[in-house]
PDB file of C-alpha atoms in Angstrom:
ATOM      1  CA  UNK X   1      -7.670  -7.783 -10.959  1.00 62.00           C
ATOM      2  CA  UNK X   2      -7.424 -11.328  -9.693  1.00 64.00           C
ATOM      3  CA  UNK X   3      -8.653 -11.971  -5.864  1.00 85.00           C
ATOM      4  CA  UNK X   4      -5.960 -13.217  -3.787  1.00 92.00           C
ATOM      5  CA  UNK X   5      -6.245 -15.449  -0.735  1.00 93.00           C
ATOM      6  CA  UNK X   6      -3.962 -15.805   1.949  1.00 95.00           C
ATOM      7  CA  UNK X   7      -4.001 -17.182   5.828  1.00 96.00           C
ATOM      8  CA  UNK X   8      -4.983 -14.864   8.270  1.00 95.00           C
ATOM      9  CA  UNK X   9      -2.044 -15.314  10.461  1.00 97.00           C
ATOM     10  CA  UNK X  10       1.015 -17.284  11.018  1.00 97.00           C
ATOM     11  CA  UNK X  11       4.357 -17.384  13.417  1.00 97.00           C
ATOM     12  CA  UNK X  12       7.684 -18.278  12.632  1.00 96.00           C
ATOM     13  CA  UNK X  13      10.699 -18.510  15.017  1.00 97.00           C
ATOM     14  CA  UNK X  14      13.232 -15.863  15.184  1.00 97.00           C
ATOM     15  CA  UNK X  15      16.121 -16.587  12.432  1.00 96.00           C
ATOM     16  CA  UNK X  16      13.798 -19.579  10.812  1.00 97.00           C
ATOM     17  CA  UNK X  17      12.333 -18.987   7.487  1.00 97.00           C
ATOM     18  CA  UNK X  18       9.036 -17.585   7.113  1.00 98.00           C
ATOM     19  CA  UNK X  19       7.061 -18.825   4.268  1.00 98.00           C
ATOM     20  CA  UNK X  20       4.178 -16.625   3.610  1.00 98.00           C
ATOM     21  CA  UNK X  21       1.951 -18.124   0.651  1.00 97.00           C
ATOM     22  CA  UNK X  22      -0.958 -16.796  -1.600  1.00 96.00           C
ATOM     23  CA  UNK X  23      -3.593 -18.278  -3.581  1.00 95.00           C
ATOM     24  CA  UNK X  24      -4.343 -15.917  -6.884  1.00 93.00           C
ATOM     25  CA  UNK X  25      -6.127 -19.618  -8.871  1.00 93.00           C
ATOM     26  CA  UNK X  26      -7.999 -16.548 -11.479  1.00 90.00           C
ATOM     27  CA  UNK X  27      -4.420 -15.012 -12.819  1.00 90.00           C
ATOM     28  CA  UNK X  28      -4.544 -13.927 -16.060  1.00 86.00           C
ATOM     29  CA  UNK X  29      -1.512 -13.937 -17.998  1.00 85.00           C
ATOM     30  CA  UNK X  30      -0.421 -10.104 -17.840  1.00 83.00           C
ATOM     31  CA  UNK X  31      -0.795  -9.972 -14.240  1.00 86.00           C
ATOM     32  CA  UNK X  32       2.146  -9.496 -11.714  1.00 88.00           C
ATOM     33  CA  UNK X  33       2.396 -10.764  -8.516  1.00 92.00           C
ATOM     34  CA  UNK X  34       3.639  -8.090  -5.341  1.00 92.00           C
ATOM     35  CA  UNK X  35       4.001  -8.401  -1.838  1.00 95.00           C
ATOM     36  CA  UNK X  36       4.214  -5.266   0.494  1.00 94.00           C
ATOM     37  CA  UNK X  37       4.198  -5.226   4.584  1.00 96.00           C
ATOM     38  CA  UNK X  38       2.676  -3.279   6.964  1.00 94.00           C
ATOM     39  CA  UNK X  39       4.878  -2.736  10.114  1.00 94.00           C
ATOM     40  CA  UNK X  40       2.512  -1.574  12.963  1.00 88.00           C
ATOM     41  CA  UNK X  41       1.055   1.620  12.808  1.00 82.00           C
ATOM     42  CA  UNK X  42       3.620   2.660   9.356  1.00 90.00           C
ATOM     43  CA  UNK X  43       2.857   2.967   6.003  1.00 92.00           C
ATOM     44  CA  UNK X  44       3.274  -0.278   3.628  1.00 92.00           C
ATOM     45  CA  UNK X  45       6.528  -1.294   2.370  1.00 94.00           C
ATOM     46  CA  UNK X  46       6.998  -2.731  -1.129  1.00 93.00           C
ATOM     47  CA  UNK X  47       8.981  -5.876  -0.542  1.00 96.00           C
ATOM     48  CA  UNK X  48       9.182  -7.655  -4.207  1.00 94.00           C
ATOM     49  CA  UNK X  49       7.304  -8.471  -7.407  1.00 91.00           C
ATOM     50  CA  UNK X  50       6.997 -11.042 -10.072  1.00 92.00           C
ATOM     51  CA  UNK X  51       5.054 -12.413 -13.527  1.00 91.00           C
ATOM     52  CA  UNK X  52       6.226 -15.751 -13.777  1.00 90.00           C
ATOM     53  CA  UNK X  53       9.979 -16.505 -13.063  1.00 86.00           C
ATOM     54  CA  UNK X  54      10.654 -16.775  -9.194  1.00 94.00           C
ATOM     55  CA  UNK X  55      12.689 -13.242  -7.720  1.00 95.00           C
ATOM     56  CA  UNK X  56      15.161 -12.445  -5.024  1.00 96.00           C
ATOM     57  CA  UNK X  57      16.238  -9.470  -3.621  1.00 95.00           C
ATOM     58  CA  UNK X  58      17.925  -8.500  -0.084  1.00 94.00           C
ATOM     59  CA  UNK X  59      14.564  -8.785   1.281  1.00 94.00           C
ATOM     60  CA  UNK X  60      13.051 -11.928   0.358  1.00 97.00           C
ATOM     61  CA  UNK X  61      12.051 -14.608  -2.115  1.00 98.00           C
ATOM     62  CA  UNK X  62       9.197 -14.857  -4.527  1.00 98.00           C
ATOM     63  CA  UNK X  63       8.436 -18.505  -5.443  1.00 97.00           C
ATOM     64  CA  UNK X  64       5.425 -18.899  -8.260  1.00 96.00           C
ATOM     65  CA  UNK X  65       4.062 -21.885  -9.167  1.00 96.00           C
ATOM     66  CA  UNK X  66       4.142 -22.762 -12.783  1.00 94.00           C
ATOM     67  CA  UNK X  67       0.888 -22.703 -13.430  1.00 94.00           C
ATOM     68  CA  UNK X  68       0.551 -19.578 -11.327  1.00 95.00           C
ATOM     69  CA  UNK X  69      -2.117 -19.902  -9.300  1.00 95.00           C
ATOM     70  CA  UNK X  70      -0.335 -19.828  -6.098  1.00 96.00           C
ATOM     71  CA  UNK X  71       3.093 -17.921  -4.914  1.00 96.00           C
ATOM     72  CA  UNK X  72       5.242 -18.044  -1.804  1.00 97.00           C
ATOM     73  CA  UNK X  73       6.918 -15.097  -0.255  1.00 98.00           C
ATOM     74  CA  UNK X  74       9.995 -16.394   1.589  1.00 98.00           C
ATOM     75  CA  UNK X  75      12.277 -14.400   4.207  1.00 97.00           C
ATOM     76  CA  UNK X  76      15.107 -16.198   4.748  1.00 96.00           C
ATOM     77  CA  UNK X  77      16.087 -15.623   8.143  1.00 95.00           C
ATOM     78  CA  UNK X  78      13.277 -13.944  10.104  1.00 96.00           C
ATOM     79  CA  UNK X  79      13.815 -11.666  12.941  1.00 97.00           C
ATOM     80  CA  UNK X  80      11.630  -9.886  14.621  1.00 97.00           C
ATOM     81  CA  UNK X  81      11.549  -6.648  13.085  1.00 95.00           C
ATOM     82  CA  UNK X  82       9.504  -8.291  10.102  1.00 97.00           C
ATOM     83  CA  UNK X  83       6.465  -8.685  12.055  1.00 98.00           C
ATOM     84  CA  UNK X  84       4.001  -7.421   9.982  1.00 97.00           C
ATOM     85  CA  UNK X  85       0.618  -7.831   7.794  1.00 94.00           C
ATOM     86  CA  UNK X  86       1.932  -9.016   5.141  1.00 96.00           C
ATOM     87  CA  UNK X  87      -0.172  -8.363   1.293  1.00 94.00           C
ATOM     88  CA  UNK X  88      -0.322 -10.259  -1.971  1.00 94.00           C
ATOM     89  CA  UNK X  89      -1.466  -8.202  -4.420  1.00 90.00           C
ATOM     90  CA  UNK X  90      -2.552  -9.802  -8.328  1.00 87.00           C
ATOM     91  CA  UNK X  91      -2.580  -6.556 -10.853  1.00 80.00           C
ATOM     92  CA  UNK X  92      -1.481  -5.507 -14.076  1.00 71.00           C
ATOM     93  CA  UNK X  93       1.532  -3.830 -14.882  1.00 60.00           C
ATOM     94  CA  UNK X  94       0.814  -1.247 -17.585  1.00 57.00           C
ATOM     95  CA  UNK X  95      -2.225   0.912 -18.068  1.00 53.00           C
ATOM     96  CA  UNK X  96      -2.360   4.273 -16.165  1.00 53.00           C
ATOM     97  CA  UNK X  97      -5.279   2.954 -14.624  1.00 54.00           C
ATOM     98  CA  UNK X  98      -4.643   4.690 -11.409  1.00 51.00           C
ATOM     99  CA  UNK X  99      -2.017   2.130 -10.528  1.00 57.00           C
ATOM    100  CA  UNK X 100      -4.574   1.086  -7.572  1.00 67.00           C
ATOM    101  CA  UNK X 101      -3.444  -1.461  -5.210  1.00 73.00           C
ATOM    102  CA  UNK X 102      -6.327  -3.395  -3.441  1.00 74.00           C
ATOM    103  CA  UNK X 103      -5.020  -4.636  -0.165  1.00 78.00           C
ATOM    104  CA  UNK X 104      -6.875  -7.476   1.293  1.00 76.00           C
ATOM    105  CA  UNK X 105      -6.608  -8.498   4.349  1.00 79.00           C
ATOM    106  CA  UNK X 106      -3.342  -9.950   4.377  1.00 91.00           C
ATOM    107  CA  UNK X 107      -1.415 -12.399   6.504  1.00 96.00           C
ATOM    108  CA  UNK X 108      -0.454 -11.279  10.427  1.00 95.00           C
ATOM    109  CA  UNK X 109       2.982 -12.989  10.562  1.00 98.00           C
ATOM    110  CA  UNK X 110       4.493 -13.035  14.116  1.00 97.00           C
ATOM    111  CA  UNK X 111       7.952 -13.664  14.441  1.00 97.00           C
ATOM    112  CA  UNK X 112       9.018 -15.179  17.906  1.00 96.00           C
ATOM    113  CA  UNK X 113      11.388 -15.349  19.867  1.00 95.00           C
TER     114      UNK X 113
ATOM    115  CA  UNK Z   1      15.895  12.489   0.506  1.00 74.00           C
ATOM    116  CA  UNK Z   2      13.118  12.546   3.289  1.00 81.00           C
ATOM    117  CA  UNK Z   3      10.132  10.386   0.986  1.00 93.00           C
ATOM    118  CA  UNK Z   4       7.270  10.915   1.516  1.00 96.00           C
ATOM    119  CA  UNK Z   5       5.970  13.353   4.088  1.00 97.00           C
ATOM    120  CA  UNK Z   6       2.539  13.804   5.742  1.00 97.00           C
ATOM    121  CA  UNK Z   7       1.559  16.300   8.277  1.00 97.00           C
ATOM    122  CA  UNK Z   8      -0.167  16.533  10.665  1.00 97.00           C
ATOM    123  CA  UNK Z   9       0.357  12.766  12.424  1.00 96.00           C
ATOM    124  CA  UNK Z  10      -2.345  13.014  14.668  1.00 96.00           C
ATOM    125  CA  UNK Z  11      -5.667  14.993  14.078  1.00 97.00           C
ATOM    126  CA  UNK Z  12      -9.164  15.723  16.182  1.00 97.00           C
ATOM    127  CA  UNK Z  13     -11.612  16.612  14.077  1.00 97.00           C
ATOM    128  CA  UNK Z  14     -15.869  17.796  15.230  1.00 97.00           C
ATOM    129  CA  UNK Z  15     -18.332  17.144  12.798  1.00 98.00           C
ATOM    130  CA  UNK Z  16     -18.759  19.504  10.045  1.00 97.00           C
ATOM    131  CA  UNK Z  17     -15.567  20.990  10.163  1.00 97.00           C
ATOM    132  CA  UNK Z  18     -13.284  21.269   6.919  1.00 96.00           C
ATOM    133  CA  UNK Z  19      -9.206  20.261   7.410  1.00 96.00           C
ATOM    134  CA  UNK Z  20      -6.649  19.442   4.789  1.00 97.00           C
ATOM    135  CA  UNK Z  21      -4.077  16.372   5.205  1.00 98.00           C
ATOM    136  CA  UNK Z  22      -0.622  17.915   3.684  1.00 98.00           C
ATOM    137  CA  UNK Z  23       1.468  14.829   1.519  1.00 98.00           C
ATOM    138  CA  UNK Z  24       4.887  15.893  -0.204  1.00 98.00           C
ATOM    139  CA  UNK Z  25       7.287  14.117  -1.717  1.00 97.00           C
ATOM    140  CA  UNK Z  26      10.534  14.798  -2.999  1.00 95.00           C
ATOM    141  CA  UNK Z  27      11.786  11.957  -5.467  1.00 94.00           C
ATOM    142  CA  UNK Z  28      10.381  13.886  -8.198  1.00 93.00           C
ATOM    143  CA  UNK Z  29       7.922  11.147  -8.784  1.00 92.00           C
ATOM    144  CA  UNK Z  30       4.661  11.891 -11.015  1.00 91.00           C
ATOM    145  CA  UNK Z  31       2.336   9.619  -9.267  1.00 90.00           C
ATOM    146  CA  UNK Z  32       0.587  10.528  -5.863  1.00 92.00           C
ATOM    147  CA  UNK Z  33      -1.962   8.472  -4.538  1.00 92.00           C
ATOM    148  CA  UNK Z  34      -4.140   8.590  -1.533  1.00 95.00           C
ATOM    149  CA  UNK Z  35      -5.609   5.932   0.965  1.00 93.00           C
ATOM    150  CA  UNK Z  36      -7.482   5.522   4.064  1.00 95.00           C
ATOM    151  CA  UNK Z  37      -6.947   2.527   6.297  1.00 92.00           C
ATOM    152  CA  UNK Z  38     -10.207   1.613   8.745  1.00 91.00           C
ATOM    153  CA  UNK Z  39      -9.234  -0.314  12.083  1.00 84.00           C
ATOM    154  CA  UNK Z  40      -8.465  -3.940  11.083  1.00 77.00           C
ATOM    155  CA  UNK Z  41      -8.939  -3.525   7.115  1.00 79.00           C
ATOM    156  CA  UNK Z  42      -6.683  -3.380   3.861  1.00 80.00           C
ATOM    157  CA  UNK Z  43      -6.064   0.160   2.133  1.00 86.00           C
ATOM    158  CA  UNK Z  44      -8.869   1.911  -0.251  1.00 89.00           C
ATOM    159  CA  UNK Z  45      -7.927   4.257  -2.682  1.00 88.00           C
ATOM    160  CA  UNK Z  46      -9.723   7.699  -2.315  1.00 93.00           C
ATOM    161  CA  UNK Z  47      -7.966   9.503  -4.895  1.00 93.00           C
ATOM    162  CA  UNK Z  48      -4.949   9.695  -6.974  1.00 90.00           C
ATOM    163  CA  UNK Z  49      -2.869  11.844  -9.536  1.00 91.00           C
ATOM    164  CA  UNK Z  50      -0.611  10.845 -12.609  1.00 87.00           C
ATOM    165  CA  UNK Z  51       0.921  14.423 -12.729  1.00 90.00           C
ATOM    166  CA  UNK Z  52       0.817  18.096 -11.652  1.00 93.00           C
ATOM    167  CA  UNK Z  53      -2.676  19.303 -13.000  1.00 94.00           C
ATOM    168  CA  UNK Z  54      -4.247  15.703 -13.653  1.00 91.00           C
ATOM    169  CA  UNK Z  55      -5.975  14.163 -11.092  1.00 93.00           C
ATOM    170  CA  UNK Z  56      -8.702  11.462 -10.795  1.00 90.00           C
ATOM    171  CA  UNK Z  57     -11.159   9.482  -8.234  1.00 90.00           C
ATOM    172  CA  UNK Z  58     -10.429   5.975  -6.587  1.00 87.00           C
ATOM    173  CA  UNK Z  59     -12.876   3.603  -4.898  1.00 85.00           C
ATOM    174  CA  UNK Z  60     -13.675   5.836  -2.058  1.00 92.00           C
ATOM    175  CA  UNK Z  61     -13.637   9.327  -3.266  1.00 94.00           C
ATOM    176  CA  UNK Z  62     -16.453  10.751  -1.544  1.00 95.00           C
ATOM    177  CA  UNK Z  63     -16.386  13.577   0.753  1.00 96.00           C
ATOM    178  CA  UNK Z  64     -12.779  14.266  -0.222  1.00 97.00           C
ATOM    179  CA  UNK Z  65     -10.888  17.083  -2.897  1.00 97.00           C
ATOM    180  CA  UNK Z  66      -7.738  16.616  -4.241  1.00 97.00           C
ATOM    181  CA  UNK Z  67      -5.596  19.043  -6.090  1.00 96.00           C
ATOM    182  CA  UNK Z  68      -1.833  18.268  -7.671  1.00 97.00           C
ATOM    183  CA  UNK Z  69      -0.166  21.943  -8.639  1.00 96.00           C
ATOM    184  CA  UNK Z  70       3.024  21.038  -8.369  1.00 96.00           C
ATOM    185  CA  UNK Z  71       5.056  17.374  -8.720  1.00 96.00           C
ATOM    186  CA  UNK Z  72       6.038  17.533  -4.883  1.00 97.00           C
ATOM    187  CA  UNK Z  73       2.698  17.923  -2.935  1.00 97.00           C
ATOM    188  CA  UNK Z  74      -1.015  16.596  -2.805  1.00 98.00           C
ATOM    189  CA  UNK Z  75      -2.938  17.902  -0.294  1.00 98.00           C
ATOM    190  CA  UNK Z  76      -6.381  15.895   0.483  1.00 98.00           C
ATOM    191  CA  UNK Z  77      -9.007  18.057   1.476  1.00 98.00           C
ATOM    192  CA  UNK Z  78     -12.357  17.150   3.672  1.00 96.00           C
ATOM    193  CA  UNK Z  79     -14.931  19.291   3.230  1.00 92.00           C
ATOM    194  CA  UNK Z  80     -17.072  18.720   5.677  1.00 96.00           C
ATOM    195  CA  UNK Z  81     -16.121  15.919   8.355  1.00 96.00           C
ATOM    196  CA  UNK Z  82     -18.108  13.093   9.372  1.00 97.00           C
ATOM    197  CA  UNK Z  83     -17.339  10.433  11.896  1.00 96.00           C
ATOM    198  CA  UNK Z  84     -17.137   7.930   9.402  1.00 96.00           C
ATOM    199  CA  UNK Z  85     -14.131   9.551   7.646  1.00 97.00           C
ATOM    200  CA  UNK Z  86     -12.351   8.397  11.171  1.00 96.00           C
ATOM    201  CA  UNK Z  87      -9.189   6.594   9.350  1.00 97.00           C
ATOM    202  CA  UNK Z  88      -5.693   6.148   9.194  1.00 96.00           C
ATOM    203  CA  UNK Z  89      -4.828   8.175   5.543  1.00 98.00           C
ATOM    204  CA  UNK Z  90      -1.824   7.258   3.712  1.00 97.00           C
ATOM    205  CA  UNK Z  91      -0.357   8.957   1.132  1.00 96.00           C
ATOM    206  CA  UNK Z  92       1.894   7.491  -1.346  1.00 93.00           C
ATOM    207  CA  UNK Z  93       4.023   7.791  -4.812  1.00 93.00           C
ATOM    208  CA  UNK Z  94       5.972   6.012  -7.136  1.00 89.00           C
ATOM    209  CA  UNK Z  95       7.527   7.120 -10.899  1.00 86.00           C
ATOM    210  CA  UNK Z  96       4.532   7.195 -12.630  1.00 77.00           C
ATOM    211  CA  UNK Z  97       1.360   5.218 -12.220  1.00 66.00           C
ATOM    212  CA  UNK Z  98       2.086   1.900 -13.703  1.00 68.00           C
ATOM    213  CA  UNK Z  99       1.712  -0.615 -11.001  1.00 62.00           C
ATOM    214  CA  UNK Z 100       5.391  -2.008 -12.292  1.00 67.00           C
ATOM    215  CA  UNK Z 101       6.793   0.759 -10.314  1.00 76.00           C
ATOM    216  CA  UNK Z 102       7.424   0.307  -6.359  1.00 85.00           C
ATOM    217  CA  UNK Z 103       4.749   2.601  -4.064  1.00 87.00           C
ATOM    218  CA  UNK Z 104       6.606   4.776  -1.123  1.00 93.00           C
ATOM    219  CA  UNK Z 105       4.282   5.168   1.717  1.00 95.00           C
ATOM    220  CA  UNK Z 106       4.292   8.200   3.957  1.00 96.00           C
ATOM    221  CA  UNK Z 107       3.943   7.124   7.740  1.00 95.00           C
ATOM    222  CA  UNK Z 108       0.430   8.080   7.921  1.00 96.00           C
ATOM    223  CA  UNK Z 109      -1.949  10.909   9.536  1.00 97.00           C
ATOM    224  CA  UNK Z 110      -4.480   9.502  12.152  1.00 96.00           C
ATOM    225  CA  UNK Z 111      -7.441  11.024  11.912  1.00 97.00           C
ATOM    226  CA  UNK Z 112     -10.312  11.049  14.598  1.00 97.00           C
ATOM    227  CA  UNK Z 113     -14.004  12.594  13.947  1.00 97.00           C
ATOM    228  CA  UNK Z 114     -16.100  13.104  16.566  1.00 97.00           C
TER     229      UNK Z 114
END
């Protein structure tokens, strides 16, 4: 699986957009791109996934570049319930290969007041 | 539907001794996975199953048993405690075990070793 890179931490003002990006520059073609967060102290939560085209759902934006070496994970209007670690995860789709998700380190995003 | 469950949430282990972290889930999902989560680090996979009766090793599987006999639980079991099993575990599923499909995270049992 590709090796992601993101900024250790960021802040973003309460109901500004946060724009959370990744670096994945070894993609290979069949690999999807997936965020999940980590509220403190909770399990992960899957927050949106993508191969090429950018995605939207009620939680956020995925924005990839074309040549996909680099995403951005957009929340529209922060508040600050989505402080979190948020991951970018590079990984195939098929192949029952354990469906393993290596979590990095991640990006500490601190919304604020 | 409650997710996915873990019990206990809080655990005090001594050295040596044996314990099993309960996981269920009730989504009727075929893939159960486990993790631990050390202070200040991502998630490693200790072990995971793609179905009731099938299960396999992750990055981390040592010290730890799995079993899968039915579709709704996964118990992890430690054999033999050590302080460095002192973790957060996480247990989680999804449909089946292409990474396509969405993971559901229980909220986690928070194990200390001494």
């Amino acid at each position: 699986d590709a090796k992601t890179t993101q900024p250790t931490s960021m802040d973003c003002a309460e109901g500004r957009a946060a724009n959370l990006p990744c670096n994945h520059s070894t993609i290979s073609g069949n690999e999807y791109v997936y965020w999940y967060r980590q509220i403190h102290s909770q399990g992960p939560q899957y927050i949106i996934h993508g191969l090429k085209n950018n995605e939207t759902n009620e939680m956020a934006s995925l924005i990839i570049t074309e040549d996909r070496k680099s995403s951005t994970l957009i929340l529209p209007h922060a508040t600050l319930r989505d402080t979190a670690v948020y991951y970018c995860i590079v990984r195939v789709a098929i192949g029952n290969a354990g469906n393993m998700l290596t979590f990095g380190g991640g990006t500490r995003l601190m919304v604020k007041p | 539907n409650a997710g996915v469950t873990q019990t206990p949430k809080f655990q005090v282990l001594k050295t040596g001794q044996s314990m099993t972290l309960q996981c269920a889930q009730d989504m009727n999902h075929e893939y159960m996975s486990w993790y631990r989560q050390d202070p200040g680090m991502g998630l490693r996979l200790i072990h995971y199953s793609v179905g009731a009766g099938i299960t396999d090793q992750g990055e981390v599987p040592n010290g730890y048993n799995v079993s899968r006999s039915t579709t709704e639980d996964f118990p992890l079991r430690l054999l033999s405690a050590a302080p460095s099993q002192t973790s957060v575990y996480f247990c989680a599923s999804s449909w089946t075990g292409l990474a396509i499909n969405e993971q559901f995270f229980g909220p986690g049992t928070r194990l200390t070793v001494l």
